[in-house]
Structure formats: C-alpha cells, structure tokens
Amino acid sequence: ADRLVFSYWATYNLPVVITRCVNNYGPYQYPEKVIPLFIINALQGKSLPVYGTGKNTREWIYVSDHCSALDLILHSKDTDGEVFNLGSGIEYSSLNIAKFIIKKLNVSPQLINFVKDRPGHVKRHSVNSNKFQKKFNFKFTNNFFNELEDTINWYQNNQCWWDSIIKK
C-alpha cells in the first residue's frame, strides 16, 4: 500500500509522507491487542495466551512517542515523498511482557497459558528508525517497563472503559 501511495507522489506530485511504525502500547488500546489483553485477563484471573514458546519478539513504542513523531513529521516542510520508520529500538518477547504484568499485578504465574503458535507467525518484528531520529533530532523515551507500568495502572483504573468493550 505504501508503494502505491509513493507512486502518486512520484507521478502526480501528491504531497505524501509514509511512516512505518512498530507495535504501539498505552492507554485506550483496544483489548484484543496483546498488552491490554494480558492486563485485562490478569485483572480478571483469566489465562494469558502466549503463542508457542513466547520467545517471538516485537519492537514496542509508547503511544505518546508515536504521536510526537507523527506531529513532527506533519509539521515539517521538507518531507514530501519521504519514508520514515518509527521505532524505539526496544524489543521484548510476549513471555517477558506476560511475566512483567503478572508480577506487577501480583497474580499467579500459572495464568500464563502456552497455546499453539499461529501458522506463519513472525519471529521478530523491528525497524531501523535512525533516519527519522537523525532528521528530527528525536529520542524515543525508551522507558518500556515504566510506561508499561503506567499502562497497567491505567487499565486498573479504567475498567468501565474496557469492560463495555469486552462485553460487546
């Protein structure tokens, strides 16, 4: 899709900028995504489904970092036709994340439930965001576990928000 968009920039000079971002996390994230799913399940005493061995890794970016990066790009005058990868450089496995959430919520580690891995499941997802960071002199916060703890606290304090979603 991004190559199609790029072709419109190259062919018709349509002002476009393409961003490719890694996995976001933070408040208000839809409960089907892994971090809110793990938090909500742990809060309810339900199992945390970890695919395969749980060693597949993802790079993570806090939602406010992603928004700050997008704001910089949108307000820049010289980005037409550019492609920027947006990533923090922070990678963790789903098992590491599940263990952290369990520890912070003081629930049983036996809630971790290893399930059959999905066919074609990506082992690692990460990007190189040096181009973006250099152009905008931007540093991602890289406080994954602090921000994850803030996210856990948000879900604990906002059950009315997520409860209405999961009951649909």
Coordinates of N, CA and C in Angstrom, one line a residue:
A1 N 0.8 -1.2 0.0 CA 0.0 0.0 0.0 C 0.9 1.3 0.0
D2 N 2.0 1.2 0.8 CA 2.8 2.4 0.8 C 3.5 2.7 -0.5
R3 N 3.7 1.7 -1.3 CA 4.4 1.9 -2.6 C 3.4 2.5 -3.6
L4 N 2.1 2.1 -3.4 CA 1.1 2.8 -4.3 C 1.0 4.3 -3.9
V5 N 1.0 4.6 -2.7 CA 0.9 6.0 -2.2 C 2.2 6.7 -2.8
F6 N 3.3 6.1 -2.6 CA 4.6 6.7 -3.1 C 4.5 6.9 -4.6
S7 N 3.9 6.0 -5.4 CA 3.8 6.2 -6.8 C 3.0 7.5 -7.2
Y8 N 2.0 7.8 -6.3 CA 1.2 9.0 -6.6 C 2.1 10.3 -6.3
W9 N 3.0 10.2 -5.3 CA 3.9 11.3 -5.1 C 4.8 11.4 -6.3
A10 N 5.4 10.3 -6.7 CA 6.4 10.3 -7.9 C 5.7 10.7 -9.2
T11 N 4.5 10.3 -9.4 CA 3.8 10.5 -10.7 C 3.1 11.8 -10.7
Y12 N 2.3 12.2 -9.7 CA 1.5 13.3 -9.7 C 1.9 14.4 -8.7
N13 N 3.0 14.2 -8.0 CA 3.5 15.2 -7.0 C 2.5 15.4 -5.9
L14 N 1.7 14.4 -5.6 CA 0.8 14.4 -4.4 C 1.6 14.5 -3.2
P15 N 1.4 15.4 -2.3 CA 2.2 15.5 -1.1 C 1.9 14.4 -0.1
V16 N 2.8 13.5 0.0 CA 2.6 12.3 0.9 C 3.9 12.1 1.7
V17 N 3.7 11.6 2.9 CA 4.8 11.1 3.7 C 4.3 9.7 4.2
I18 N 5.2 8.7 4.2 CA 4.9 7.4 4.6 C 5.6 7.1 5.9
T19 N 4.9 6.6 6.9 CA 5.5 6.2 8.1 C 5.2 4.7 8.3
R20 N 6.2 4.0 8.9 CA 6.0 2.6 9.2 C 6.4 2.5 10.7
C21 N 5.4 2.1 11.5 CA 5.6 2.1 12.9 C 5.6 0.7 13.5
V22 N 6.3 0.5 14.5 CA 6.2 -0.8 15.3 C 5.0 -0.9 16.2
N23 N 4.9 -1.9 17.0 CA 3.8 -2.1 17.8 C 3.6 -1.0 18.9
N24 N 2.5 -0.4 19.0 CA 2.2 0.7 20.0 C 1.6 0.0 21.2
Y25 N 1.7 0.7 22.4 CA 1.1 0.3 23.6 C 0.8 1.6 24.4
G26 N -0.2 1.5 25.3 CA -0.5 2.6 26.1 C -2.0 2.6 26.4
P27 N -2.5 3.6 27.1 CA -3.9 3.7 27.5 C -4.8 3.7 26.2
Y28 N -6.0 3.2 26.4 CA -7.1 3.2 25.4 C -6.8 2.2 24.3
Q29 N -5.9 1.4 24.4 CA -5.6 0.4 23.3 C -6.7 -0.7 23.3
Y30 N -7.2 -1.0 22.2 CA -8.3 -2.0 22.1 C -7.9 -3.3 22.8
P31 N -8.8 -3.8 23.6 CA -8.5 -5.0 24.4 C -8.1 -6.3 23.6
E32 N -8.2 -6.3 22.3 CA -7.8 -7.6 21.6 C -6.3 -7.6 21.4
K33 N -5.6 -6.5 21.6 CA -4.1 -6.4 21.4 C -3.4 -7.0 22.6
V34 N -2.2 -7.5 22.4 CA -1.6 -8.4 23.4 C -1.4 -7.7 24.7
I35 N -0.9 -6.5 24.8 CA -0.7 -5.9 26.1 C -2.0 -5.7 26.9
P36 N -3.0 -5.0 26.3 CA -4.2 -4.9 27.1 C -4.9 -6.2 27.3
L37 N -4.8 -7.1 26.4 CA -5.4 -8.5 26.6 C -4.8 -9.1 27.9
F38 N -3.4 -9.1 27.9 CA -2.8 -9.7 29.1 C -3.2 -9.0 30.4
I39 N -3.2 -7.7 30.3 CA -3.5 -6.9 31.6 C -5.0 -7.2 32.0
I40 N -5.9 -7.1 31.1 CA -7.3 -7.3 31.4 C -7.5 -8.8 31.9
N41 N -7.0 -9.7 31.2 CA -7.1 -11.1 31.6 C -6.6 -11.3 33.0
A42 N -5.4 -10.8 33.2 CA -4.8 -10.9 34.6 C -5.6 -10.3 35.7
L43 N -6.2 -9.1 35.4 CA -7.1 -8.5 36.3 C -8.3 -9.3 36.6
Q44 N -8.8 -10.1 35.6 CA -10.0 -10.9 35.8 C -9.6 -12.4 36.2
G45 N -8.4 -12.7 36.4 CA -8.0 -14.0 36.8 C -8.1 -15.0 35.7
K46 N -8.1 -14.5 34.4 CA -8.1 -15.4 33.2 C -6.7 -15.7 32.7
S47 N -6.6 -16.7 31.9 CA -5.3 -17.0 31.3 C -4.7 -16.0 30.4
L48 N -3.4 -15.9 30.3 CA -2.8 -15.0 29.3 C -2.2 -15.9 28.2
P49 N -2.9 -15.9 27.0 CA -2.5 -16.8 26.0 C -1.2 -16.4 25.3
V50 N -0.1 -17.2 25.5 CA 1.2 -16.9 24.9 C 1.4 -17.9 23.8
Y51 N 1.6 -17.4 22.6 CA 1.8 -18.2 21.4 C 3.2 -19.0 21.5
G52 N 3.1 -20.3 21.1 CA 4.3 -21.1 21.0 C 5.2 -21.0 22.3
T53 N 6.4 -20.7 22.2 CA 7.3 -20.7 23.3 C 7.3 -19.3 24.0
G54 N 6.7 -18.3 23.3 CA 6.6 -17.0 23.9 C 7.9 -16.2 23.6
K55 N 8.8 -16.7 22.8 CA 10.0 -16.1 22.5 C 10.0 -15.1 21.3
N56 N 8.9 -15.1 20.6 CA 8.8 -14.2 19.4 C 8.9 -12.8 20.0
T57 N 9.7 -11.9 19.3 CA 9.9 -10.6 19.9 C 9.2 -9.5 18.9
R58 N 8.9 -8.4 19.6 CA 8.3 -7.3 18.9 C 9.0 -6.0 19.4
E59 N 9.2 -5.1 18.5 CA 9.6 -3.8 19.0 C 8.4 -3.0 19.4
W60 N 8.6 -2.2 20.5 CA 7.4 -1.5 21.1 C 7.7 0.0 21.2
I61 N 6.6 0.8 20.9 CA 6.7 2.2 21.1 C 5.5 2.7 21.9
Y62 N 5.8 3.6 22.8 CA 4.7 4.1 23.6 C 3.9 5.1 22.7
V63 N 2.6 5.0 22.9 CA 1.7 5.8 22.0 C 2.0 7.3 22.0
S64 N 2.4 7.9 23.1 CA 2.7 9.3 23.0 C 4.0 9.6 22.2
D65 N 4.9 8.7 22.2 CA 6.1 8.8 21.4 C 5.7 8.7 19.9
H66 N 4.8 7.8 19.6 CA 4.4 7.7 18.2 C 3.7 9.0 17.8
C67 N 2.8 9.5 18.6 CA 2.1 10.7 18.3 C 3.0 11.9 18.2
S68 N 4.0 12.0 19.0 CA 5.0 13.1 18.9 C 5.8 13.0 17.6
A69 N 6.2 11.8 17.2 CA 6.9 11.6 16.0 C 6.0 12.0 14.8
L70 N 4.8 11.6 14.8 CA 3.9 12.0 13.7 C 3.6 13.5 13.6
D71 N 3.5 14.1 14.8 CA 3.4 15.6 14.8 C 4.6 16.3 14.2
L72 N 5.8 15.8 14.5 CA 7.0 16.4 13.9 C 6.9 16.3 12.4
I73 N 6.6 15.1 11.9 CA 6.6 14.9 10.5 C 5.5 15.7 9.8
L74 N 4.3 15.8 10.4 CA 3.2 16.5 9.8 C 3.5 18.0 9.7
H75 N 4.3 18.5 10.7 CA 4.6 19.9 10.7 C 5.9 20.3 10.0
S76 N 6.5 19.3 9.4 CA 7.8 19.6 8.7 C 7.5 20.0 7.3
K77 N 8.3 20.9 6.7 CA 8.1 21.4 5.4 C 8.8 20.6 4.3
D78 N 9.7 19.7 4.7 CA 10.6 19.1 3.7 C 10.5 17.5 3.8
T79 N 9.3 17.0 3.9 CA 9.2 15.5 4.0 C 8.4 14.9 2.9
D80 N 7.9 15.6 1.9 CA 7.2 15.0 0.8 C 7.9 13.9 0.1
G81 N 7.3 12.8 0.0 CA 7.9 11.6 -0.7 C 8.8 10.8 0.2
E82 N 9.0 11.3 1.4 CA 9.9 10.5 2.4 C 9.2 9.3 3.0
V83 N 10.0 8.4 3.4 CA 9.5 7.2 4.2 C 10.3 7.2 5.5
F84 N 9.6 7.1 6.6 CA 10.2 7.1 7.9 C 9.7 5.8 8.7
N85 N 10.7 5.1 9.2 CA 10.4 4.0 10.1 C 10.4 4.6 11.5
L86 N 9.4 4.3 12.3 CA 9.2 4.8 13.6 C 9.3 3.6 14.6
G87 N 10.4 3.6 15.4 CA 10.5 2.5 16.4 C 11.5 3.0 17.5
S88 N 11.3 2.4 18.6 CA 12.0 2.8 19.8 C 13.4 2.1 19.9
G89 N 13.5 1.0 19.2 CA 14.7 0.1 19.4 C 14.5 -0.9 20.6
I90 N 13.4 -0.8 21.2 CA 13.1 -1.7 22.4 C 12.3 -2.9 22.0
E91 N 12.9 -4.1 22.2 CA 12.3 -5.3 21.8 C 12.1 -6.2 23.0
Y92 N 10.9 -6.8 23.1 CA 10.6 -7.8 24.2 C 9.7 -8.9 23.6
S93 N 9.8 -10.0 24.2 CA 9.0 -11.1 23.8 C 7.7 -11.1 24.6
S94 N 6.7 -11.8 24.0 CA 5.4 -11.8 24.7 C 5.5 -12.5 26.1
L95 N 6.4 -13.4 26.2 CA 6.6 -14.1 27.5 C 7.2 -13.1 28.5
N96 N 8.1 -12.3 28.1 CA 8.7 -11.3 29.1 C 7.6 -10.3 29.5
I97 N 6.7 -9.9 28.6 CA 5.7 -9.0 28.9 C 4.7 -9.6 29.8
A98 N 4.3 -10.8 29.5 CA 3.3 -11.6 30.4 C 3.9 -11.7 31.8
K99 N 5.1 -12.0 31.9 CA 5.7 -12.2 33.3 C 5.8 -10.8 34.0
F100 N 6.1 -9.8 33.3 CA 6.1 -8.5 34.0 C 4.7 -8.1 34.5
I101 N 3.7 -8.3 33.6 CA 2.3 -7.9 34.0 C 1.9 -8.7 35.2
I102 N 2.2 -10.0 35.2 CA 1.8 -10.9 36.3 C 2.4 -10.5 37.6
K103 N 3.7 -10.1 37.5 CA 4.4 -9.6 38.7 C 3.8 -8.3 39.2
K104 N 3.6 -7.4 38.3 CA 3.1 -6.1 38.8 C 1.7 -6.2 39.3
L105 N 0.9 -7.1 38.8 CA -0.5 -7.3 39.3 C -0.6 -8.3 40.5
N106 N 0.6 -8.9 40.8 CA 0.7 -9.9 41.9 C -0.4 -11.0 41.7
V107 N -0.4 -11.6 40.5 CA -1.3 -12.7 40.3 C -0.4 -13.9 40.0
S108 N -1.0 -15.1 39.9 CA -0.3 -16.3 39.8 C 0.4 -16.5 38.4
P109 N 1.7 -16.9 38.4 CA 2.3 -17.1 37.1 C 1.7 -18.3 36.3
Q110 N 0.9 -19.0 37.0 CA 0.2 -20.1 36.3 C -0.9 -19.6 35.4
L111 N -1.2 -18.3 35.4 CA -2.1 -17.8 34.4 C -1.5 -17.8 33.0
I112 N -0.2 -17.9 32.9 CA 0.4 -18.0 31.6 C 0.0 -19.3 31.0
N113 N -0.6 -19.2 29.8 CA -1.1 -20.4 29.1 C -0.4 -20.4 27.7
F114 N 0.5 -21.4 27.5 CA 1.2 -21.5 26.2 C 0.2 -22.2 25.2
V115 N -0.1 -21.5 24.1 CA -1.0 -22.0 23.1 C -0.3 -22.3 21.8
K116 N -0.9 -23.1 21.0 CA -0.3 -23.4 19.7 C 0.0 -22.1 18.9
D117 N 1.2 -22.1 18.4 CA 1.6 -20.9 17.6 C 0.8 -20.8 16.3
R118 N 0.6 -19.6 15.9 CA -0.1 -19.3 14.6 C 0.8 -19.7 13.5
P119 N 0.2 -20.2 12.4 CA 1.0 -20.5 11.2 C 1.5 -19.2 10.6
G120 N 2.8 -19.3 10.3 CA 3.5 -18.1 9.7 C 3.7 -17.0 10.7
H121 N 3.6 -17.3 12.0 CA 3.8 -16.2 13.0 C 5.2 -15.6 12.9
V122 N 5.3 -14.3 12.8 CA 6.6 -13.7 12.6 C 7.4 -13.8 13.9
K123 N 8.7 -14.2 13.8 CA 9.5 -14.5 15.0 C 10.0 -13.2 15.6
R124 N 10.2 -12.2 14.7 CA 10.8 -10.9 15.2 C 10.3 -9.8 14.3
H125 N 9.8 -8.7 14.9 CA 9.4 -7.5 14.2 C 10.1 -6.3 14.8
S126 N 10.9 -5.6 14.0 CA 11.7 -4.5 14.4 C 12.0 -3.6 13.2
V127 N 12.3 -2.3 13.4 CA 12.7 -1.4 12.3 C 13.9 -0.6 12.7
N128 N 14.5 0.0 11.7 CA 15.6 0.9 11.9 C 15.1 2.3 11.8
S129 N 15.0 3.1 12.8 CA 14.5 4.4 12.8 C 15.5 5.5 12.8
N130 N 16.8 5.1 12.5 CA 17.9 6.1 12.5 C 17.6 7.3 11.6
K131 N 17.0 7.1 10.4 CA 16.8 8.2 9.5 C 15.9 9.3 10.2
F132 N 14.8 8.8 10.8 CA 13.8 9.7 11.4 C 14.5 10.4 12.6
Q133 N 15.2 9.7 13.4 CA 15.8 10.2 14.6 C 16.9 11.3 14.3
K134 N 17.6 11.0 13.2 CA 18.7 11.9 12.8 C 18.0 13.2 12.2
K135 N 17.1 13.0 11.3 CA 16.5 14.2 10.7 C 15.8 15.1 11.6
F136 N 15.1 14.6 12.6 CA 14.4 15.4 13.6 C 15.0 15.5 15.0
N137 N 16.2 15.0 15.1 CA 16.9 15.0 16.4 C 16.0 14.6 17.5
F138 N 15.4 13.4 17.3 CA 14.3 12.9 18.2 C 14.8 11.7 18.9
K139 N 14.5 11.6 20.2 CA 14.9 10.5 21.0 C 13.6 9.9 21.6
F140 N 13.3 8.7 21.3 CA 12.2 8.0 22.0 C 12.5 7.8 23.4
T141 N 11.4 7.8 24.2 CA 11.6 7.8 25.7 C 12.3 6.5 26.2
N142 N 12.0 5.4 25.5 CA 12.7 4.1 25.9 C 12.6 3.8 27.4
N143 N 11.5 4.0 27.9 CA 11.2 3.6 29.3 C 10.1 2.6 29.3
F144 N 10.4 1.5 28.6 CA 9.3 0.5 28.3 C 8.6 0.0 29.6
F145 N 9.4 -0.4 30.6 CA 8.7 -1.0 31.8 C 8.1 0.1 32.6
N146 N 8.6 1.3 32.7 CA 7.9 2.4 33.4 C 6.5 2.7 32.7
E147 N 6.6 2.8 31.3 CA 5.4 3.1 30.6 C 4.4 1.9 30.6
L148 N 4.9 0.7 30.6 CA 4.1 -0.5 30.7 C 3.4 -0.5 32.1
E149 N 4.1 -0.1 33.1 CA 3.5 0.0 34.5 C 2.4 1.1 34.5
D150 N 2.7 2.2 33.8 CA 1.6 3.3 33.7 C 0.4 2.7 33.0
T151 N 0.7 1.9 31.9 CA -0.4 1.3 31.1 C -1.2 0.4 32.0
I152 N -0.5 -0.4 32.8 CA -1.2 -1.4 33.7 C -2.1 -0.6 34.6
N153 N -1.5 0.5 35.2 CA -2.3 1.3 36.2 C -3.5 1.9 35.5
W154 N -3.4 2.4 34.2 CA -4.5 2.9 33.5 C -5.6 1.9 33.4
Y155 N -5.3 0.7 33.0 CA -6.3 -0.3 32.8 C -7.0 -0.7 34.1
Q156 N -6.2 -0.7 35.2 CA -6.7 -1.0 36.5 C -7.7 0.1 36.9
N157 N -7.5 1.3 36.6 CA -8.3 2.5 37.0 C -9.4 2.8 36.0
N158 N -9.5 2.1 34.9 CA -10.5 2.5 33.9 C -11.2 1.2 33.4
Q159 N -11.6 0.4 34.3 CA -12.4 -0.8 34.0 C -13.7 -0.5 33.3
C160 N -14.3 0.6 33.6 CA -15.6 1.0 33.0 C -15.4 1.2 31.4
W161 N -14.2 1.7 31.0 CA -13.9 1.9 29.6 C -13.8 0.5 28.9
W162 N -12.9 -0.4 29.4 CA -12.7 -1.6 28.7 C -13.7 -2.7 28.9
D163 N -14.4 -2.6 30.1 CA -15.5 -3.6 30.3 C -16.6 -3.5 29.3
S164 N -16.9 -2.2 28.9 CA -18.0 -2.1 28.0 C -17.6 -2.6 26.6
I165 N -16.3 -2.6 26.3 CA -15.9 -3.1 25.0 C -15.8 -4.6 25.0
I166 N -15.4 -5.2 26.0 CA -15.2 -6.7 26.0 C -16.6 -7.4 26.2
K167 N -17.6 -6.7 26.7 CA -18.9 -7.3 26.8 C -19.8 -7.2 25.6
K168 N -19.2 -6.6 24.5 CA -20.0 -6.5 23.3 C -20.0 -7.8 22.6

